[in-house]
Coordinates of C-alpha atoms in Angstrom, one line a residue:
Chain A
D11 CA 12.7 -2.9 12.2
Q12 CA 10.6 -4.3 9.2
Q13 CA 7.3 -6.0 10.6
V14 CA 6.4 -7.6 7.6
K15 CA 9.6 -9.0 5.3
Q16 CA 9.9 -10.5 1.6
N17 CA 12.8 -12.5 1.7
S18 CA 13.4 -12.3 -2.3
P19 CA 13.8 -9.4 -3.9
S20 CA 12.9 -11.7 -7.4
L21 CA 11.5 -14.5 -8.4
S22 CA 11.7 -15.3 -12.2
V23 CA 8.2 -18.5 -13.2
Q24 CA 8.5 -20.0 -16.4
E25 CA 4.7 -19.8 -17.5
G26 CA 2.4 -21.6 -17.5
R27 CA 3.8 -22.5 -14.0
I28 CA 3.1 -22.2 -10.3
S29 CA 4.6 -18.7 -8.8
I30 CA 4.7 -18.6 -4.8
L31 CA 5.2 -15.9 -3.2
N32 CA 6.6 -15.3 0.7
C33 CA 6.1 -13.1 3.3
D34 CA 7.1 -13.0 7.3
Y35 CA 5.9 -10.6 9.5
T36 CA 6.4 -10.7 13.9
N37 CA 3.6 -8.8 14.9
S38 CA 1.7 -11.0 16.9
M39 CA -1.3 -8.1 16.1
F40 CA -1.4 -8.0 13.1
D41 CA -5.4 -9.8 12.4
Y42 CA -5.5 -9.0 8.4
F43 CA -3.0 -9.6 5.7
L44 CA -3.2 -8.4 1.6
W45 CA -1.4 -8.6 -1.5
Y46 CA -0.8 -5.9 -3.6
K47 CA 1.1 -6.2 -7.1
K48 CA 2.7 -2.7 -8.5
Y49 CA 3.0 -1.8 -11.9
P50 CA 6.8 0.3 -12.8
A51 CA 4.7 4.3 -12.3
E52 CA 1.1 2.9 -10.7
G53 CA 0.0 2.8 -7.0
P54 CA -0.7 -0.9 -6.6
T55 CA -3.3 -2.5 -7.1
F56 CA -5.1 -4.9 -4.9
L57 CA -5.4 -8.3 -5.3
I58 CA -7.1 -10.0 -1.9
S59 CA -6.7 -10.7 1.5
I60 CA -6.9 -12.7 4.5
S61 CA -8.1 -12.6 8.4
S62 CA -6.6 -14.0 10.3
I63 CA -9.6 -16.2 11.6
K64 CA -8.8 -17.9 8.1
D65 CA -6.6 -20.3 6.2
K66 CA -7.0 -20.0 2.7
N67 CA -8.5 -17.8 1.3
E68 CA -8.9 -17.9 -2.4
D69 CA -10.1 -15.9 -6.3
G70 CA -9.5 -17.3 -9.1
R71 CA -5.5 -18.0 -10.4
F72 CA -5.1 -16.7 -6.9
T73 CA -4.7 -18.2 -3.6
V74 CA -2.9 -17.0 -0.4
F75 CA -2.4 -19.4 2.9
L76 CA -1.6 -18.3 6.0
N77 CA 0.1 -20.2 8.9
K78 CA -0.5 -18.0 12.0
S79 CA 1.8 -20.4 13.9
A80 CA 4.7 -19.8 11.9
K81 CA 3.3 -16.2 11.0
H82 CA 3.9 -16.9 7.0
L83 CA 1.9 -16.8 4.5
S84 CA 2.0 -16.6 0.7
L85 CA 0.6 -16.3 -2.9
H86 CA 0.4 -18.4 -5.6
I87 CA -0.6 -17.2 -8.8
V88 CA -1.6 -20.9 -10.9
P89 CA -0.9 -20.2 -14.0
S90 CA 1.3 -17.9 -14.1
Q91 CA 1.1 -15.5 -17.5
P92 CA 3.1 -13.2 -18.5
G93 CA 1.0 -9.9 -17.7
D94 CA 1.7 -11.2 -14.2
S95 CA 5.0 -10.0 -14.1
A96 CA 5.2 -6.4 -12.0
V97 CA 6.0 -6.2 -7.7
Y98 CA 4.5 -8.0 -5.3
F99 CA 3.6 -6.9 -1.9
C100 CA 2.3 -8.1 0.7
A101 CA 1.2 -6.0 3.1
A102 CA -0.5 -6.7 7.3
T103 CA -2.6 -4.3 9.6
V104 CA -4.0 -5.0 12.9
P105 CA -7.5 -4.6 15.0
L106 CA -10.3 -1.5 15.2
G107 CA -11.1 -0.1 12.6
N108 CA -7.5 0.4 11.9
E109 CA -6.3 0.9 7.9
K110 CA -2.9 2.2 8.9
L111 CA -1.0 -0.9 6.1
T112 CA 2.6 -2.0 6.8
F113 CA 4.2 -2.8 3.6
G114 CA 6.4 -5.6 2.4
T115 CA 9.7 -4.4 0.6
G116 CA 8.8 -6.3 -2.7
T117 CA 9.5 -9.4 -4.9
R118 CA 10.1 -8.6 -8.7
L119 CA 8.2 -11.4 -10.3
T120 CA 9.2 -12.2 -13.8
I121 CA 7.3 -14.6 -16.0
I122 CA 9.3 -15.9 -18.4
P123 CA 7.2 -16.8 -21.8
Chain B
K25 CA -16.4 4.5 -10.6
A26 CA -13.9 6.4 -11.6
G27 CA -10.6 5.7 -9.5
V28 CA -8.3 7.8 -6.2
T29 CA -7.1 10.4 -8.6
Q30 CA -4.3 12.9 -7.5
T31 CA -2.9 15.5 -9.3
P32 CA -0.2 16.4 -10.5
R33 CA 1.5 14.1 -11.0
Y34 CA 5.4 15.1 -11.1
L35 CA 6.5 18.2 -9.2
I36 CA 9.4 19.2 -9.1
K37 CA 11.0 21.9 -6.3
T38 CA 13.5 23.4 -4.5
R39 CA 15.2 23.1 -0.8
G40 CA 13.7 24.5 2.0
Q41 CA 10.4 25.3 -0.6
Q42 CA 7.1 24.1 0.6
V43 CA 4.4 21.9 -1.6
T44 CA 1.4 20.3 -1.9
L45 CA -0.2 17.5 -2.7
S46 CA -3.4 16.6 -3.6
C47 CA -6.1 13.2 -3.9
S48 CA -9.8 13.1 -4.4
P49 CA -10.6 9.2 -3.8
I50 CA -13.3 6.8 -5.5
S51 CA -16.9 7.8 -4.8
G52 CA -18.6 6.9 -1.6
H53 CA -14.8 6.0 0.4
R54 CA -14.5 8.3 3.7
S55 CA -11.5 6.8 4.2
V56 CA -8.9 8.7 2.7
S57 CA -4.9 6.9 3.5
W58 CA -1.1 8.9 2.3
Y59 CA 2.0 6.4 1.5
Q60 CA 5.6 7.9 0.9
Q61 CA 7.6 5.2 -1.5
T62 CA 11.4 4.9 -1.4
P63 CA 13.8 2.8 -3.0
G64 CA 15.2 2.7 0.4
Q65 CA 12.3 2.6 2.9
G66 CA 10.0 1.0 0.9
L67 CA 6.3 2.0 1.5
Q68 CA 5.5 3.7 4.4
F69 CA 2.8 4.9 5.8
L70 CA 2.4 8.6 6.3
F71 CA -1.8 9.5 8.0
E72 CA -5.2 8.4 7.6
Y73 CA -8.1 10.5 7.1
F74 CA -11.4 9.7 7.9
S75 CA -14.4 12.0 8.4
E76 CA -11.9 14.5 7.9
T77 CA -10.4 13.5 11.1
Q78 CA -6.9 12.2 11.2
R79 CA -6.6 8.7 13.2
N80 CA -4.2 7.2 12.3
K81 CA -0.1 8.7 11.6
G82 CA 3.0 6.7 10.5
N83 CA 7.0 8.0 12.3
F84 CA 7.1 11.1 9.9
P85 CA 7.9 14.7 11.7
G86 CA 5.6 16.9 11.9
R87 CA 6.6 18.9 8.1
F88 CA 4.4 16.4 6.5
S89 CA 0.5 16.9 7.2
G90 CA -2.6 15.9 6.3
R91 CA -6.2 17.3 6.2
Q92 CA -9.8 16.2 4.9
F93 CA -12.2 17.7 3.2
S94 CA -16.2 17.2 4.0
N95 CA -16.4 15.8 0.2
S96 CA -13.5 12.9 1.3
R97 CA -10.9 15.4 -0.8
S98 CA -7.4 14.5 0.6
E99 CA -4.7 16.7 0.5
M100 CA -1.5 16.5 1.9
N101 CA 1.6 19.4 2.4
V102 CA 5.2 18.6 3.1
S103 CA 7.4 21.8 4.3
T104 CA 10.7 22.8 4.6
L105 CA 11.9 20.5 1.5
E106 CA 14.2 18.1 1.7
L107 CA 16.5 15.9 -0.5
G108 CA 14.7 13.4 1.1
D109 CA 11.6 13.7 0.8
S110 CA 11.8 13.3 -2.9
A111 CA 9.6 10.3 -3.6
L112 CA 6.5 9.1 -4.9
Y113 CA 3.3 9.6 -3.2
L114 CA 0.7 7.6 -3.2
C115 CA -2.5 8.3 -2.7
A116 CA -4.6 5.5 -1.5
S117 CA -8.7 5.2 -0.4
S118 CA -11.2 3.0 1.4
L119 CA -14.4 2.3 2.7
A120 CA -13.5 1.9 6.1
T121 CA -15.9 3.4 8.5
S122 CA -16.2 3.6 12.3
G123 CA -15.3 0.9 14.4
N124 CA -14.5 -1.8 12.1
S125 CA -12.9 -4.2 10.0
P126 CA -10.0 -2.7 7.9
H127 CA -11.0 -2.5 3.9
E128 CA -9.2 -3.0 1.0
Q129 CA -7.3 0.0 0.1
Y130 CA -7.3 2.0 -3.5
F131 CA -4.6 3.7 -4.5
G132 CA -3.8 6.5 -7.0
P133 CA -1.5 6.9 -9.7
G134 CA 0.9 8.4 -7.1
T135 CA 2.2 11.5 -7.3
R136 CA 6.4 11.7 -8.2
L137 CA 7.9 14.7 -5.9
T138 CA 11.6 15.3 -6.9
V139 CA 12.9 18.3 -4.7
T140 CA 17.0 18.9 -5.7

């Protein structure tokens, strides 16, 4: 049972344009969401997070949007740069100090120069 | 500040053997979590340790175990290895405190385990 889903296995975006990565979840208990970026042969790198009490969080070129009613979140990268080419994972966790992350299957983003 | 370190980086074992992987968290981080990454199942949570106690556990058989030491360093052990245990094993640390909101986790580079 995949509780966190990333339905697009891959995405190609022109350099300088906006990259939008999507994530859906089914568990209504999730209240904290994170995005990670992963390069080959490296561990995931934390990008940005959002609590369920917010609907938007911004950090530089990265913005995460959360739509709780739709159980959907998205990561926007503006402008996209070649170094953004990587696999992006969304992850979610439930309340009460639980460090267990449930990950999506990932989206491979390729930025075309 | 040094990042999360994992040793060894690569390991080849035979079916039926056992293996121990090591993780040193970022200084000051008290929570260490372990994940398994495979092409078919993605990133799956194994267990989390906080203050030398296992606080959370994923859906893995008892062959997978771990422990945490007083300096927050952690080890995970897999006994009676199976071919399906071939995977990238990732360790992550965080500033987690007891009972508070989750914190961002910082991952190490992983240990690539191949079981033949």
